[in-house]
Amino acid sequence: MSIKVLVVGSGGRESAIAWKISQSDSLAALYCLPGNPGTSTFASNIAAGALDFEAIAAAVEKYGIELVVVGPEAPLVEGLTDFLKSRFPSLMVVGPGKVGAMLEGSKEFAKDFMNRHSIPTAAYRSFTKETMAEAFAFMETLKPPYVLKADGLAAGKGVVILDDIAAARQELEQMFSGKFGEASSKVVIEQFLSGIEVSVFVLTDGRDYMVLPEAKDYKRIGEGDTGLNTGGMGAVSPVPFADKAFMSKVEERIIKPTIAGLQADGIDYKGFIFIGLMNCGGDPYVIEYNVRMGDPETESVMTRIDSDFLHHLAAAASGTLAGEAIKISPQAAVTVVMVSGGYPEHYKSLYPIHGLEQAGGRNVNVFHMGTKDSSEGVVSAGGRVLAVTANAPDMQRAAQKAYKAVAGIDFKDCYYRGDITKDLEKYL
Ligand code: AMP
Ligand code: GLY
């Protein structure tokens, strides 16, 4: 097997996926669209946007691409996979079509799917402006805190959790008045689940599946899980509390019924399913489905895959996953995200990054998330800038190694959380 591959996207997730693919013996050529300065060291970057379907089709044609991996959710929700399959029927695409992508693109669709297939999740109802009075009445039946979710994609900001019912009512009114645009014209209100979160990743061809290493993400900007939500400030894999017993509950109660549900509903799904789970006293509940990998979880997860990942991707995309076996490294991976000061609110970019060359090395990977080439070398170009990932025999040593690498990198106003993995030490 010798495959020409295109990875669509420009962030840390795509950097890590492309990096892993670059190690495959089955690889003929690797392109990233648009990629970033980091991916240019092991792939050829193609300048175009991930939502520019025509440019993606042109690249497939020009470079004779045989397999496309779609990194972010937006092109999937917009129908990139269906578009490519209609243009190039034999092209292998990792990423679901428009209907499958609704598992992430519509919270109501996802909750109805879980209900229909008896997959454990928080109790919920969905409402529109017309049923606001019923929504208020439903809230009265719930205990605080109140969880309000904009139905559509809202750049990761569409979930609001409030302790006070008056504040929750006011938030709901704002959502219906267009706070998140069209995405919040419908709102799901659900029961609050208390527990600790874990991210589970599945690669499927719609019939068989492979469970990738699980990970834990650090969502808040501040140490001790305080402050605003972000895209993710760090990741750890494996997750000490996600032991064999817990993961087998996840597989039996959630993964198997999810795959069976896709089949029962006639949804052709070839790609990743990222299941955001709450561990509530040892029992898993689904918080959300995503139809892509997590970022920065992927940066940890990819470093723990010891088998030929490209081979697995091709099998998933061509419906032959049944014979595939993943080999997972027993080593721990820790990712620390370096961000621009001020993120996730206002921040400045285009600061030169010092120490990049020396920072990577044996068991240390510096994945680019938001960077750009300039006359001054590589500069910051986004809120989340770098995902520094280290591997070691155990979590604590991996964290030490990651932080040592982080200390060698610098750009103006750079910020990172110093407590990645600290909350997990009690489970070791
Ligand atoms: P989501 O965008 O669905 O990932 O939600 C963002 C975050 O809100 C999740 O990662 C959880 O931390 C939290 N969250 C969402 N739904 C619930 C729930 N039902 N109970 C408790 N926390 C939740
Ligand atoms: N790190 C969480 C996500 O990618 O949605």
Coordinates of C-alpha atoms and ligand atoms in Angstrom, one line a residue:
M1 CA 0.0 0.0 0.0
S2 CA 1.3 3.4 -0.9
I3 CA -1.0 6.3 -0.4
K4 CA -1.1 10.0 -1.2
V5 CA -2.7 11.8 1.7
L6 CA -4.2 15.3 2.3
V7 CA -4.9 16.5 5.8
V8 CA -7.4 19.4 5.9
G9 CA -7.0 22.0 8.7
S10 CA -4.3 24.1 10.3
G11 CA -4.3 23.6 14.1
G12 CA -2.6 21.4 16.7
R13 CA -4.9 18.5 16.0
E14 CA -4.1 18.4 12.3
S15 CA -0.4 18.9 13.1
A16 CA -0.4 15.8 15.3
I17 CA -2.5 13.7 12.9
A18 CA -0.2 14.6 10.0
W19 CA 2.9 14.0 12.1
K20 CA 1.7 10.5 12.9
I21 CA 0.8 9.8 9.3
S22 CA 4.3 11.0 8.2
Q23 CA 5.8 8.0 10.1
S24 CA 3.8 5.4 8.1
D25 CA 5.5 3.0 5.7
S26 CA 2.3 3.1 3.6
L27 CA 2.7 6.8 2.8
A28 CA 3.6 8.0 -0.7
A29 CA 3.1 11.8 -0.2
L30 CA 1.7 14.0 2.5
Y31 CA 0.0 17.4 2.0
C32 CA -1.6 19.7 4.6
L33 CA -4.2 22.3 3.6
P34 CA -3.5 24.9 4.8
G35 CA -1.2 23.3 7.5
N36 CA 1.2 25.6 9.4
P37 CA 5.0 26.2 9.7
G38 CA 5.2 23.1 11.9
T39 CA 3.6 20.8 9.4
S40 CA 5.9 22.1 6.6
T41 CA 8.8 20.3 8.2
F42 CA 7.2 16.9 7.4
A43 CA 4.5 17.6 4.8
S44 CA 3.9 20.0 1.9
N45 CA 1.5 22.8 2.7
I46 CA -1.1 23.9 0.3
A47 CA -2.3 27.5 0.8
A48 CA -6.2 27.5 1.0
G49 CA -8.9 27.5 3.6
A50 CA -10.5 24.4 5.1
L51 CA -13.9 25.7 4.0
D52 CA -12.8 26.3 0.4
F53 CA -14.3 23.1 -1.1
E54 CA -13.3 24.0 -4.7
A55 CA -9.7 24.5 -3.6
I56 CA -9.7 21.2 -1.8
A57 CA -11.1 19.4 -4.8
A58 CA -8.4 21.1 -7.0
A59 CA -5.7 19.9 -4.7
V60 CA -7.1 16.3 -4.8
E61 CA -7.0 16.4 -8.5
K62 CA -3.6 18.1 -8.9
Y63 CA -1.7 15.9 -6.5
G64 CA -3.6 12.6 -7.1
I65 CA -4.8 12.4 -3.5
E66 CA -6.2 9.1 -2.5
L67 CA -7.1 9.7 1.1
V68 CA -8.4 12.9 2.8
V69 CA -8.5 13.4 6.5
V70 CA -10.8 16.2 7.6
G71 CA -9.6 17.7 10.9
P72 CA -12.1 20.3 12.0
E73 CA -15.9 20.1 12.4
A74 CA -16.9 23.1 10.3
P75 CA -16.2 21.6 6.8
L76 CA -17.8 18.3 7.9
V77 CA -21.0 20.0 9.1
E78 CA -21.0 22.0 5.8
G79 CA -20.8 18.8 3.8
L80 CA -17.2 18.5 2.6
T81 CA -17.3 14.7 2.6
D82 CA -20.4 14.4 0.5
F83 CA -19.0 17.1 -1.9
L84 CA -15.7 15.2 -2.3
K85 CA -17.4 11.8 -2.7
S86 CA -19.6 13.2 -5.4
R87 CA -16.6 14.6 -7.3
F88 CA -14.3 11.6 -6.7
P89 CA -16.3 8.5 -6.0
S90 CA -13.3 6.3 -5.2
L91 CA -11.6 8.9 -2.9
M92 CA -11.2 7.7 0.7
V93 CA -12.4 10.3 3.2
V94 CA -12.0 10.2 7.0
G95 CA -14.9 12.2 8.3
P96 CA -18.6 11.7 8.2
G97 CA -21.1 13.2 5.6
K98 CA -23.4 16.0 6.5
V99 CA -26.0 13.8 8.2
G100 CA -23.5 12.1 10.5
A101 CA -21.9 15.4 11.3
M102 CA -25.1 16.5 12.8
L103 CA -24.1 14.5 15.9
E104 CA -21.9 17.6 16.6
G105 CA -23.7 20.2 14.4
S106 CA -27.0 19.9 16.3
K107 CA -27.3 19.3 20.0
E108 CA -30.9 18.4 19.6
F109 CA -30.1 15.8 16.9
A110 CA -27.4 14.3 19.2
K111 CA -29.7 14.1 22.2
D112 CA -32.5 12.6 20.2
F113 CA -30.1 10.0 18.8
M114 CA -28.9 9.1 22.3
N115 CA -32.5 8.8 23.5
R116 CA -33.6 6.7 20.6
H117 CA -30.7 4.3 21.2
S118 CA -30.7 4.2 25.0
I119 CA -27.3 5.8 25.4
P120 CA -26.9 7.3 28.9
T121 CA -26.9 11.1 28.9
A122 CA -28.4 14.0 31.0
A123 CA -32.2 14.4 30.9
Y124 CA -33.1 17.2 28.5
R125 CA -35.6 19.1 26.5
S126 CA -35.2 21.5 23.6
F127 CA -37.0 24.8 23.1
T128 CA -37.5 27.7 20.7
K129 CA -38.5 31.3 21.3
E130 CA -42.2 30.2 20.8
T131 CA -41.9 27.7 23.7
M132 CA -40.0 30.0 26.1
A133 CA -42.8 29.7 28.7
E134 CA -42.5 26.0 28.7
A135 CA -38.7 26.3 29.0
F136 CA -39.1 28.4 32.1
A137 CA -41.5 25.8 33.5
F138 CA -39.1 23.0 32.7
M139 CA -36.3 24.8 34.5
E140 CA -38.5 25.0 37.6
T141 CA -38.4 21.2 37.6
L142 CA -34.6 21.0 37.6
K143 CA -32.2 21.5 40.4
P144 CA -29.4 24.1 39.9
P145 CA -27.0 24.6 38.2
Y146 CA -28.9 25.0 34.9
V147 CA -27.2 23.9 31.7
L148 CA -28.2 25.8 28.6
K149 CA -26.9 24.7 25.2
A150 CA -27.2 26.5 21.9
D151 CA -28.4 23.9 19.4
G152 CA -25.9 24.7 16.6
L153 CA -22.2 25.2 16.3
A154 CA -21.1 28.3 18.3
A155 CA -17.3 28.0 18.2
G156 CA -17.2 26.0 21.5
K157 CA -19.0 28.9 23.4
G158 CA -22.6 27.8 23.1
V159 CA -22.8 26.1 26.5
V160 CA -23.7 28.2 29.5
I161 CA -24.0 26.9 33.1
L162 CA -25.6 29.1 35.7
D163 CA -26.5 28.6 39.4
D164 CA -29.2 31.1 39.6
I165 CA -32.6 30.5 38.0
A166 CA -33.2 34.2 37.3
A167 CA -29.8 34.4 35.5
A168 CA -30.6 31.3 33.6
R169 CA -33.9 32.8 32.5
Q170 CA -32.2 35.9 31.3
E171 CA -29.5 33.9 29.5
L172 CA -32.2 31.9 27.7
E173 CA -33.9 35.1 26.6
Q174 CA -30.6 36.4 25.2
M175 CA -29.9 33.1 23.4
F176 CA -33.3 33.3 21.7
S177 CA -32.6 37.0 20.8
G178 CA -29.6 35.9 18.8
K179 CA -26.7 35.8 21.3
F180 CA -25.1 33.0 19.3
G181 CA -26.9 33.9 16.0
E182 CA -28.8 31.2 14.3
A183 CA -27.1 28.5 16.5
S184 CA -29.2 29.6 19.5
S185 CA -32.6 29.8 17.8
K186 CA -33.1 26.4 19.4
V187 CA -31.8 25.7 22.9
V188 CA -31.3 22.4 24.7
I189 CA -31.8 22.6 28.5
E190 CA -30.5 19.7 30.5
Q191 CA -29.8 18.2 33.8
F192 CA -26.4 19.0 35.4
L193 CA -24.1 16.0 35.6
S194 CA -21.5 16.2 38.4
G195 CA -18.4 14.2 38.0
I196 CA -15.0 14.2 36.2
E197 CA -14.7 14.4 32.4
V198 CA -12.8 12.2 30.0
S199 CA -12.5 12.3 26.2
V200 CA -12.9 8.9 24.4
F201 CA -12.0 8.6 20.7
V202 CA -13.3 6.0 18.3
L203 CA -12.3 5.5 14.7
T204 CA -15.1 3.7 12.8
D205 CA -16.1 2.6 9.3
G206 CA -19.7 2.6 10.3
R207 CA -19.7 -1.1 11.2
D208 CA -16.6 -1.9 13.1
Y209 CA -14.6 0.4 15.4
M210 CA -11.3 0.9 17.0
V211 CA -10.9 2.7 20.4
L212 CA -8.0 5.1 20.4
P213 CA -6.2 6.1 23.6
E214 CA -8.5 8.1 25.9
A215 CA -7.4 11.6 27.2
K216 CA -8.3 14.3 29.6
D217 CA -8.5 17.9 28.5
Y218 CA -8.1 21.0 30.7
K219 CA -10.8 23.5 29.5
R220 CA -10.5 26.5 31.8
I221 CA -7.9 29.2 31.3
G222 CA -6.9 29.4 34.9
E223 CA -5.0 27.0 37.2
G224 CA -7.3 24.9 39.4
D225 CA -9.9 24.9 36.6
T226 CA -10.9 28.6 37.1
G227 CA -11.8 31.3 34.7
L228 CA -13.2 31.3 31.2
N229 CA -13.6 28.2 29.0
T230 CA -11.1 27.8 26.3
G231 CA -10.5 25.3 23.4
G232 CA -8.3 23.4 25.8
M233 CA -5.1 24.3 27.8
G234 CA -3.6 20.9 28.1
A235 CA -4.1 17.1 27.9
V236 CA -3.1 13.9 29.5
S237 CA -3.2 10.3 28.2
P238 CA -3.8 7.7 29.6
V239 CA -6.3 9.0 32.2
P240 CA -5.7 7.4 35.6
F241 CA -9.3 7.1 36.7
A242 CA -10.4 5.7 33.3
D243 CA -9.5 2.2 34.3
K244 CA -10.3 -1.1 32.6
A245 CA -13.7 -1.5 34.4
F246 CA -14.7 2.1 33.5
M247 CA -13.6 1.8 29.9
S248 CA -15.4 -1.5 29.4
K249 CA -18.7 0.2 30.6
V250 CA -18.0 2.9 28.1
E251 CA -17.6 0.3 25.3
E252 CA -20.7 -1.7 26.3
R253 CA -23.1 1.2 27.2
I254 CA -21.9 3.9 24.8
I255 CA -19.6 2.9 22.0
K256 CA -21.4 -0.2 20.8
P257 CA -24.9 1.3 20.9
T258 CA -23.6 4.4 19.2
I259 CA -22.2 2.4 16.2
A260 CA -25.3 0.2 16.2
G261 CA -27.5 3.4 16.3
L262 CA -25.7 4.8 13.2
Q263 CA -26.4 1.6 11.4
A264 CA -30.0 1.4 12.5
D265 CA -30.5 5.0 11.4
G266 CA -28.9 4.3 8.0
I267 CA -26.1 6.8 8.6
D268 CA -22.9 6.0 6.6
Y269 CA -20.2 7.1 9.1
K270 CA -16.5 6.8 8.3
G271 CA -14.4 8.8 10.6
F272 CA -13.7 9.8 14.2
I273 CA -16.2 10.0 17.0
F274 CA -15.0 11.9 20.0
I275 CA -17.3 11.2 22.9
G276 CA -17.1 13.7 25.8
L277 CA -18.0 11.7 28.9
M278 CA -18.8 12.5 32.5
N279 CA -17.7 9.8 35.0
C280 CA -20.5 10.1 37.5
G281 CA -19.5 7.8 40.4
G282 CA -18.0 5.2 38.1
D283 CA -20.8 5.3 35.5
P284 CA -20.2 7.0 32.1
Y285 CA -22.7 9.6 30.7
V286 CA -22.3 11.3 27.3
I287 CA -22.0 15.1 27.5
E288 CA -21.5 15.5 23.8
Y289 CA -20.5 13.9 20.6
N290 CA -17.9 15.5 18.3
V291 CA -17.3 14.2 14.8
R292 CA -13.6 15.0 14.8
M293 CA -10.7 14.5 17.2
G294 CA -10.2 16.8 20.2
D295 CA -7.6 19.5 20.4
P296 CA -5.3 19.4 22.3
E297 CA -6.2 15.8 23.2
T298 CA -5.0 14.6 19.8
E299 CA -1.5 15.9 20.4
S300 CA -1.3 13.5 23.4
V301 CA -3.2 10.7 21.8
M302 CA -1.2 10.4 18.5
T303 CA 2.1 10.1 20.4
R304 CA 0.8 6.9 22.1
I305 CA -0.2 5.1 18.9
D306 CA 2.5 2.5 18.0
S307 CA 0.8 0.9 15.0
D308 CA 0.5 2.2 11.5
F309 CA -2.1 4.9 11.9
L310 CA -2.4 5.6 8.2
H311 CA -3.2 2.0 7.6
H312 CA -6.0 2.3 10.2
L313 CA -7.3 5.5 8.6
A314 CA -7.4 3.9 5.1
A315 CA -9.2 0.9 6.6
A316 CA -11.8 3.1 8.2
A317 CA -12.4 5.1 5.1
S318 CA -12.7 2.1 2.9
G319 CA -14.9 0.0 5.2
T320 CA -12.4 -2.7 6.1
L321 CA -11.7 -1.8 9.7
A322 CA -12.7 -5.3 10.9
G323 CA -9.2 -6.8 10.6
E324 CA -7.3 -3.9 12.1
A325 CA -5.6 -3.9 15.5
I326 CA -4.3 -0.8 17.2
K327 CA -1.1 -1.0 19.3
I328 CA -1.0 1.5 22.1
S329 CA 2.1 2.6 23.9
P330 CA 2.1 2.1 27.7
Q331 CA 4.0 5.4 28.0
A332 CA 2.2 8.5 29.3
A333 CA 1.7 11.6 27.2
V334 CA 1.3 15.1 28.6
T335 CA 0.5 18.2 26.4
V336 CA 0.9 21.8 27.7
V337 CA -0.7 24.5 25.5
M338 CA 1.2 27.8 25.2
V339 CA -1.3 30.6 24.5
S340 CA -1.2 34.4 23.7
G341 CA -1.7 36.4 26.9
G342 CA -5.3 37.6 27.0
Y343 CA -6.8 34.5 25.3
P344 CA -9.6 33.4 25.3
E345 CA -10.6 37.1 25.1
H346 CA -8.5 39.8 23.4
Y347 CA -4.9 39.0 22.7
K348 CA -2.1 40.1 20.3
S349 CA -0.3 38.0 17.7
L350 CA 2.6 38.1 15.4
Y351 CA 5.3 37.9 18.2
P352 CA 8.5 36.0 17.2
I353 CA 8.8 32.7 19.0
H354 CA 12.2 31.9 20.4
G355 CA 13.6 28.5 21.3
L356 CA 11.4 26.5 18.9
E357 CA 14.2 24.6 17.2
Q358 CA 15.9 23.4 20.4
A359 CA 12.7 22.5 22.3
G360 CA 11.7 19.4 20.4
G361 CA 13.7 16.2 20.7
R362 CA 13.6 12.7 21.9
N363 CA 10.1 12.1 23.3
V364 CA 9.2 15.8 23.0
N365 CA 7.1 17.2 20.2
V366 CA 6.2 20.8 19.7
F367 CA 3.0 20.8 17.6
H368 CA 2.1 24.2 16.1
M369 CA -1.5 25.3 16.8
G370 CA -1.5 29.0 15.7
T371 CA 1.7 30.1 14.1
K372 CA 2.9 31.7 10.9
D373 CA 6.1 32.2 8.9
S374 CA 7.4 35.8 8.7
S375 CA 10.6 37.7 7.9
E376 CA 11.4 37.4 11.6
G377 CA 11.0 33.6 11.6
V378 CA 8.0 31.8 13.1
V379 CA 5.6 34.1 14.9
S380 CA 2.5 33.6 17.0
A381 CA -0.8 33.7 15.0
G382 CA -3.7 32.9 17.2
G383 CA -4.9 32.4 20.7
R384 CA -3.5 28.9 21.2
V385 CA 0.0 28.9 19.7
L386 CA 1.9 25.7 20.6
A387 CA 1.0 22.3 22.0
V388 CA 4.2 21.0 23.7
T389 CA 3.9 17.2 24.2
A390 CA 6.2 14.9 26.1
N391 CA 6.2 11.1 26.6
A392 CA 7.7 9.2 29.5
P393 CA 7.1 6.0 31.4
D394 CA 4.7 7.7 33.8
M395 CA 2.5 10.8 33.9
Q396 CA 4.6 12.8 36.4
R397 CA 7.8 12.3 34.4
A398 CA 6.0 13.2 31.2
A399 CA 4.7 16.4 32.8
Q400 CA 8.2 17.3 34.0
K401 CA 9.6 16.8 30.6
A402 CA 6.8 18.8 28.9
Y403 CA 7.3 21.7 31.3
K404 CA 11.1 21.7 30.8
A405 CA 10.5 22.0 27.1
V406 CA 7.9 24.8 27.6
A407 CA 10.5 26.7 29.7
G408 CA 12.8 26.8 26.8
I409 CA 10.3 28.5 24.5
D410 CA 9.3 32.1 24.7
F411 CA 7.2 34.7 23.0
K412 CA 5.9 38.0 24.2
D413 CA 3.0 37.8 26.7
C414 CA 3.0 34.0 26.5
Y415 CA 0.9 32.2 29.1
Y416 CA 0.3 28.5 30.0
R417 CA -1.2 26.6 32.9
G418 CA 1.3 25.2 35.4
D419 CA -1.0 22.6 36.9
I420 CA -1.6 20.2 34.0
T421 CA -1.8 16.6 35.5
K422 CA -1.9 17.9 39.2
D423 CA -5.6 17.0 39.7
L424 CA -4.9 13.4 38.5
E425 CA -2.1 12.6 40.9
K426 CA -4.6 11.5 43.5
Y427 CA -5.7 8.7 41.2
L428 CA -2.2 7.2 40.7
Ligands
AMP1 P1 -19.9 21.1 25.4 O1 -19.7 22.3 24.5 O2 -21.1 20.3 25.2 O3 -18.6 20.3 25.5 O4 -20.0 21.7 26.9 C1 -19.0 22.4 27.4 C2 -18.7 22.0 28.8 O5 -19.8 22.2 29.6 C3 -18.4 20.5 29.0 O6 -17.1 20.2 28.7 C4 -18.8 20.3 30.4 O7 -17.7 20.7 31.2 C5 -19.9 21.2 30.6 N1 -21.2 20.5 30.5 C6 -21.9 20.3 29.4 N2 -23.1 19.7 29.7 C7 -23.1 19.4 31.0 C8 -24.0 18.8 31.9 N3 -25.1 18.3 31.5 N4 -23.6 18.7 33.2 C9 -22.4 19.3 33.6 N5 -21.6 19.9 32.9 C10 -21.9 20.0 31.6
GLY2 N1 -10.5 19.9 23.6 C1 -11.9 19.8 23.3 C2 -12.3 19.9 21.9 O1 -11.5 19.7 21.0 O2 -13.5 20.1 21.7

